[in-house]
Amino acid sequence: MSTISPETALIYTMVLVSASDDAMTDRELERMTGLVGYLPALRGYRVEHLASDTDACIDMLQSEEGLDAILGLVAEAVPEKDYDLVYSVACEVAASDGELPQEELRLLEIIRHTLGIDRLTAAAIERATATRQKTF
């Protein structure tokens, strides 16, 4: 049994991506809040836990094995059939501020490999995410 819920795992994933370049931008935080209010997978998540879950994830990330620990918790908490959702949420946060620095790209790659997301599925998720970011 996992020590965190699947919903908390999604929050950890979003925080991890946002913090990967050492700057959690307002646009990333806004997108995270929007996803919490929008995604059916997060309907059961209590938004009042967002600040404490964010802090817990950041604290864990600052430890030597933080990244591996967080990814391990995420993989343990989320059913394997839903790993694509984790990757999709990660892509949404990464793309939300219109910039994809190397740190975020590398983290997306690490998430993809850790969860065993095949390249074709990852490409479809990435393309759909990019399409949602378009403006006229």
PDB file of N, CA and C in Angstrom, residues 12-13 16-17 20 57-74 103 106-108 110-111 114:
ATOM      1  N   TYR A  12       2.249  15.941  -6.319  1.00  0.00           N
ATOM      2  CA  TYR A  12       3.710  15.827  -6.238  1.00  0.00           C
ATOM      3  C   TYR A  12       4.337  15.943  -7.620  1.00  0.00           C
ATOM      4  N   THR A  13       3.720  15.324  -8.606  1.00  0.00           N
ATOM      5  CA  THR A  13       4.242  15.391  -9.976  1.00  0.00           C
ATOM      6  C   THR A  13       4.239  16.828 -10.477  1.00  0.00           C
ATOM      7  N   LEU A  16       6.918  18.807  -8.633  1.00  0.00           N
ATOM      8  CA  LEU A  16       8.236  18.370  -9.103  1.00  0.00           C
ATOM      9  C   LEU A  16       8.606  19.054 -10.412  1.00  0.00           C
ATOM     10  N   VAL A  17       7.688  19.072 -11.351  1.00  0.00           N
ATOM     11  CA  VAL A  17       7.948  19.702 -12.650  1.00  0.00           C
ATOM     12  C   VAL A  17       8.109  21.209 -12.496  1.00  0.00           C
ATOM     13  N   SER A  20      11.455  22.100 -10.932  1.00  0.00           N
ATOM     14  CA  SER A  20      12.650  21.509 -11.556  1.00  0.00           C
ATOM     15  C   SER A  20      13.674  22.534 -12.037  1.00  0.00           C
ATOM     16  N   CYS A  57       6.315  17.937  -0.599  1.00  0.00           N
ATOM     17  CA  CYS A  57       7.050  17.529  -1.797  1.00  0.00           C
ATOM     18  C   CYS A  57       8.351  18.313  -1.922  1.00  0.00           C
ATOM     19  N   ILE A  58       8.306  19.604  -1.697  1.00  0.00           N
ATOM     20  CA  ILE A  58       9.507  20.433  -1.792  1.00  0.00           C
ATOM     21  C   ILE A  58      10.528  20.019  -0.736  1.00  0.00           C
ATOM     22  N   ASP A  59      10.063  19.747   0.476  1.00  0.00           N
ATOM     23  CA  ASP A  59      10.973  19.276   1.531  1.00  0.00           C
ATOM     24  C   ASP A  59      11.654  17.974   1.118  1.00  0.00           C
ATOM     25  N   MET A  60      10.883  17.060   0.586  1.00  0.00           N
ATOM     26  CA  MET A  60      11.433  15.779   0.154  1.00  0.00           C
ATOM     27  C   MET A  60      12.419  15.967  -0.998  1.00  0.00           C
ATOM     28  N   LEU A  61      12.086  16.868  -1.903  1.00  0.00           N
ATOM     29  CA  LEU A  61      12.932  17.121  -3.062  1.00  0.00           C
ATOM     30  C   LEU A  61      14.300  17.658  -2.663  1.00  0.00           C
ATOM     31  N   GLN A  62      14.380  18.335  -1.551  1.00  0.00           N
ATOM     32  CA  GLN A  62      15.647  18.917  -1.107  1.00  0.00           C
ATOM     33  C   GLN A  62      16.598  17.897  -0.491  1.00  0.00           C
ATOM     34  N   SER A  63      16.117  16.685  -0.235  1.00  0.00           N
ATOM     35  CA  SER A  63      17.005  15.650   0.290  1.00  0.00           C
ATOM     36  C   SER A  63      17.829  15.053  -0.856  1.00  0.00           C
ATOM     37  N   GLU A  64      18.880  14.350  -0.502  1.00  0.00           N
ATOM     38  CA  GLU A  64      19.803  13.814  -1.509  1.00  0.00           C
ATOM     39  C   GLU A  64      19.122  12.883  -2.510  1.00  0.00           C
ATOM     40  N   GLU A  65      18.241  12.053  -2.024  1.00  0.00           N
ATOM     41  CA  GLU A  65      17.536  11.099  -2.885  1.00  0.00           C
ATOM     42  C   GLU A  65      16.109  11.550  -3.187  1.00  0.00           C
ATOM     43  N   GLY A  66      15.865  12.846  -3.103  1.00  0.00           N
ATOM     44  CA  GLY A  66      14.521  13.379  -3.213  1.00  0.00           C
ATOM     45  C   GLY A  66      13.786  13.035  -4.489  1.00  0.00           C
ATOM     46  N   LEU A  67      14.429  13.224  -5.622  1.00  0.00           N
ATOM     47  CA  LEU A  67      13.776  12.955  -6.899  1.00  0.00           C
ATOM     48  C   LEU A  67      13.367  11.494  -6.993  1.00  0.00           C
ATOM     49  N   ASP A  68      14.281  10.600  -6.680  1.00  0.00           N
ATOM     50  CA  ASP A  68      13.976   9.169  -6.741  1.00  0.00           C
ATOM     51  C   ASP A  68      12.871   8.798  -5.757  1.00  0.00           C
ATOM     52  N   ALA A  69      12.916   9.387  -4.559  1.00  0.00           N
ATOM     53  CA  ALA A  69      11.901   9.096  -3.550  1.00  0.00           C
ATOM     54  C   ALA A  69      10.517   9.531  -4.025  1.00  0.00           C
ATOM     55  N   ILE A  70      10.436  10.724  -4.579  1.00  0.00           N
ATOM     56  CA  ILE A  70       9.143  11.230  -5.048  1.00  0.00           C
ATOM     57  C   ILE A  70       8.622  10.384  -6.204  1.00  0.00           C
ATOM     58  N   LEU A  71       9.486  10.094  -7.159  1.00  0.00           N
ATOM     59  CA  LEU A  71       9.046   9.276  -8.295  1.00  0.00           C
ATOM     60  C   LEU A  71       8.638   7.879  -7.847  1.00  0.00           C
ATOM     61  N   GLY A  72       9.320   7.348  -6.846  1.00  0.00           N
ATOM     62  CA  GLY A  72       8.944   6.049  -6.296  1.00  0.00           C
ATOM     63  C   GLY A  72       7.570   6.094  -5.652  1.00  0.00           C
ATOM     64  N   LEU A  73       7.304   7.149  -4.889  1.00  0.00           N
ATOM     65  CA  LEU A  73       5.990   7.311  -4.269  1.00  0.00           C
ATOM     66  C   LEU A  73       4.894   7.444  -5.324  1.00  0.00           C
ATOM     67  N   VAL A  74       5.177   8.216  -6.359  1.00  0.00           N
ATOM     68  CA  VAL A  74       4.197   8.421  -7.435  1.00  0.00           C
ATOM     69  C   VAL A  74       3.901   7.093  -8.120  1.00  0.00           C
ATOM     70  N   GLU A 103      16.080  21.686 -17.822  1.00  0.00           N
ATOM     71  CA  GLU A 103      15.768  20.950 -16.593  1.00  0.00           C
ATOM     72  C   GLU A 103      14.385  20.300 -16.680  1.00  0.00           C
ATOM     73  N   ARG A 106      14.476  17.424 -19.274  1.00  0.00           N
ATOM     74  CA  ARG A 106      15.156  16.256 -18.704  1.00  0.00           C
ATOM     75  C   ARG A 106      14.263  15.565 -17.683  1.00  0.00           C
ATOM     76  N   LEU A 107      13.559  16.322 -16.868  1.00  0.00           N
ATOM     77  CA  LEU A 107      12.669  15.714 -15.885  1.00  0.00           C
ATOM     78  C   LEU A 107      11.528  14.969 -16.575  1.00  0.00           C
ATOM     79  N   LEU A 108      10.967  15.536 -17.628  1.00  0.00           N
ATOM     80  CA  LEU A 108       9.918  14.828 -18.372  1.00  0.00           C
ATOM     81  C   LEU A 108      10.450  13.499 -18.897  1.00  0.00           C
ATOM     82  N   ILE A 110      12.884  11.726 -17.564  1.00  0.00           N
ATOM     83  CA  ILE A 110      13.052  10.848 -16.400  1.00  0.00           C
ATOM     84  C   ILE A 110      11.701  10.262 -15.986  1.00  0.00           C
ATOM     85  N   ILE A 111      10.672  11.091 -15.951  1.00  0.00           N
ATOM     86  CA  ILE A 111       9.332  10.618 -15.594  1.00  0.00           C
ATOM     87  C   ILE A 111       8.874   9.571 -16.602  1.00  0.00           C
ATOM     88  N   THR A 114      10.867   6.383 -15.971  1.00  0.00           N
ATOM     89  CA  THR A 114      10.518   5.777 -14.681  1.00  0.00           C
ATOM     90  C   THR A 114       9.178   5.060 -14.760  1.00  0.00           C
TER      91      THR A 114
END
